[in-house]
Amino acid sequence: MRPFEYTRADGLDRAAQLCGGGARPIAGGTNLLDLMKLEVETPEELVDINRLPLGGIEERAGGLRIGALVSNSACAADPRVRRDYPLLARAILAGATFQLRNKATTGGNLCQRTRCYYFYNIDQPCNKREPGSGCSAIGGFNRIHAVLGASDQCIATYPGDMAVALYALDATVEIADASGGTRSLPVRQFHRLPGDEPQRDNVLEPGEIITAVQLPAPTGGMQIYRKVRERASYAFALVSIGAVVRMDAGRIASAALAFGALAHKPWHDPRIDELLTGEVPSDALFDRAADLLLEEARGQGENDFKIPMARRTLKAVLREATGDAA
Ligand SMILES: Cc1cc2nc3c(=O)[nH]c(=O)nc-3n(C[C@H](O)[C@H](O)[C@H](O)COP(=O)(O)OP(=O)(O)OC[C@H]3O[C@@H](n4cnc5c(N)ncnc54)[C@H](O)[C@@H]3O)c2cc1C
Ligand code: SF4
């Protein structure tokens, strides 16, 4: 690990100013410190944001506002989260381990970086780590890589679970900047596809710090998080789906679906939600939903299996969410 300056911020404005000047915020450190040990990331200064008043979960605007420093464990254990947003609790609990979830934070989890093997190996070319150096995963080992939204510069996936739930729940991210300003944006607009700038995972600008995530008022309905992975625990998803589905008189009254591990960002396709809404569940309908999801899916060789796996998982989730009516 390279030497770095360490500052413990005691005010949000100061933290944002330091980050605007090139420092990196550190929260739980469970991703950033690993990357620094491997010298994948080499920030010259870290700003510890753990003493900022960004903790706590409070009721706001009919929903819940979850502070950026709320640990994943605390979020998943909150009785209001468990009652009204069980999808979020389940997605968090499907990730990592007790120890990691105790340290990992809401803001840090959203910003966690890809698990592409080549990204973590500084001896290998990687456009995300070093723009212009090439992508070792294209034509290499790409079992965990993207089948949707990839570019010819990067085929990495976003690996997290919590964000998939936040996409299905249509949460909003609150962000503070170095000039003392704030902005909010739908979480569905927070992460980026790689395009020709794969080094950028999300839309945060230097100096911007996530302060909270706002959940909208609960909608009820069936909430499911299904994670397909190689082991029962302590493994990232190969395919995951977050679903919020409300039924009314045998029809799907509303549906919101998000998909993990298929693309550089959690994947939300509003056409799928629209297709399902108002319809009577059927196997044919679920196939059409899967057709929409996968119409532009392209495997890279070793990850071709993800395409039929995503179809099967989507159909299984929809059957369960609609009460096995199909
Ligand atoms: C062995 C292992 C297994 C794991 N398994 C899973 C899994 O199955 N599913 C899953 O989803 N995750 C998994 N994780 C990832 C884990 O969830 C993340 O490391 C964690 O959520 C990151 O949160 P943190 O607070 O520790 O972030 P940090 O490591 O502190 O920061 C991560 C990034 O976010 C930035 N950042 C932190 N806070 C803010 C903020 N408020 N505003 C702006 N930027 C910020 C940092 O600068 C850094 O770039 C695993 C991790 C490990 C080590
Ligand atoms: S897929 Fe992306 S992260 Fe992985 S080697 Fe290629 S450029 Fe790097």
PDB file of C-alpha atoms and ligand atoms in Angstrom, residues 114-120 124-130 133-138 141-142 145-146 151-157 194 198-199 201 264, ligand 2:
ATOM      1  CA  THR A 114     -16.506  -4.097  -9.930  1.00  0.00           C
ATOM      2  CA  ARG A 115     -15.168  -7.535  -9.035  1.00  0.00           C
ATOM      3  CA  CYS A 116     -13.636  -8.071 -12.495  1.00  0.00           C
ATOM      4  CA  TYR A 117     -10.518 -10.178 -11.789  1.00  0.00           C
ATOM      5  CA  TYR A 118      -8.377  -8.108 -14.138  1.00  0.00           C
ATOM      6  CA  PHE A 119      -9.376  -4.858 -12.450  1.00  0.00           C
ATOM      7  CA  TYR A 120      -7.832  -6.235  -9.237  1.00  0.00           C
ATOM      8  CA  GLN A 124      -3.004  -6.900 -16.432  1.00  0.00           C
ATOM      9  CA  PRO A 125      -4.341  -4.263 -18.856  1.00  0.00           C
ATOM     10  CA  CYS A 126      -7.651  -2.801 -17.717  1.00  0.00           C
ATOM     11  CA  ASN A 127      -9.385   0.266 -19.144  1.00  0.00           C
ATOM     12  CA  LYS A 128     -11.296   0.841 -15.933  1.00  0.00           C
ATOM     13  CA  ARG A 129      -8.127   0.995 -13.850  1.00  0.00           C
ATOM     14  CA  GLU A 130      -5.925   2.596 -16.503  1.00  0.00           C
ATOM     15  CA  SER A 133      -4.567   0.178 -21.607  1.00  0.00           C
ATOM     16  CA  GLY A 134      -7.079  -2.357 -22.995  1.00  0.00           C
ATOM     17  CA  CYS A 135      -9.586  -4.820 -21.586  1.00  0.00           C
ATOM     18  CA  SER A 136      -8.199  -8.204 -20.558  1.00  0.00           C
ATOM     19  CA  ALA A 137     -11.661  -9.659 -19.951  1.00  0.00           C
ATOM     20  CA  ILE A 138     -12.663  -9.391 -23.603  1.00  0.00           C
ATOM     21  CA  PHE A 141     -11.887 -15.139 -18.384  1.00  0.00           C
ATOM     22  CA  ASN A 142     -15.267 -13.493 -18.427  1.00  0.00           C
ATOM     23  CA  HIS A 145     -19.040 -10.348 -16.839  1.00  0.00           C
ATOM     24  CA  ALA A 146     -21.817  -8.340 -18.471  1.00  0.00           C
ATOM     25  CA  SER A 151     -18.943  -1.555 -24.487  1.00  0.00           C
ATOM     26  CA  ASP A 152     -15.878  -2.560 -26.470  1.00  0.00           C
ATOM     27  CA  GLN A 153     -13.835  -0.879 -23.733  1.00  0.00           C
ATOM     28  CA  CYS A 154     -15.230  -2.667 -20.672  1.00  0.00           C
ATOM     29  CA  ILE A 155     -17.548  -5.595 -19.972  1.00  0.00           C
ATOM     30  CA  ALA A 156     -17.454  -5.416 -16.174  1.00  0.00           C
ATOM     31  CA  THR A 157     -20.538  -5.741 -13.990  1.00  0.00           C
ATOM     32  CA  PRO A 194     -19.084   1.901 -19.409  1.00  0.00           C
ATOM     33  CA  PRO A 198     -15.250   2.833 -18.124  1.00  0.00           C
ATOM     34  CA  GLN A 199     -13.170   4.393 -15.352  1.00  0.00           C
ATOM     35  CA  ASP A 201     -18.745   3.914 -12.335  1.00  0.00           C
ATOM     36  CA  HIS A 264     -22.147  -2.331 -15.513  1.00  0.00           C
TER      37      HIS A 264
HETATM   38  S1  SF4 B   2     -14.006  -5.679 -18.054  1.00  0.00           S
HETATM   39 FE1  SF4 B   2     -13.616  -3.570 -17.431  1.00  0.00          FE
HETATM   40  S2  SF4 B   2     -12.771  -3.837 -15.394  1.00  0.00           S
HETATM   41 FE2  SF4 B   2     -12.535  -5.809 -16.424  1.00  0.00          FE
HETATM   42  S3  SF4 B   2     -10.525  -5.799 -17.499  1.00  0.00           S
HETATM   43 FE3  SF4 B   2     -12.044  -5.053 -18.919  1.00  0.00          FE
HETATM   44  S4  SF4 B   2     -11.890  -2.835 -18.648  1.00  0.00           S
HETATM   45 FE4  SF4 B   2     -11.021  -3.722 -16.823  1.00  0.00          FE
END
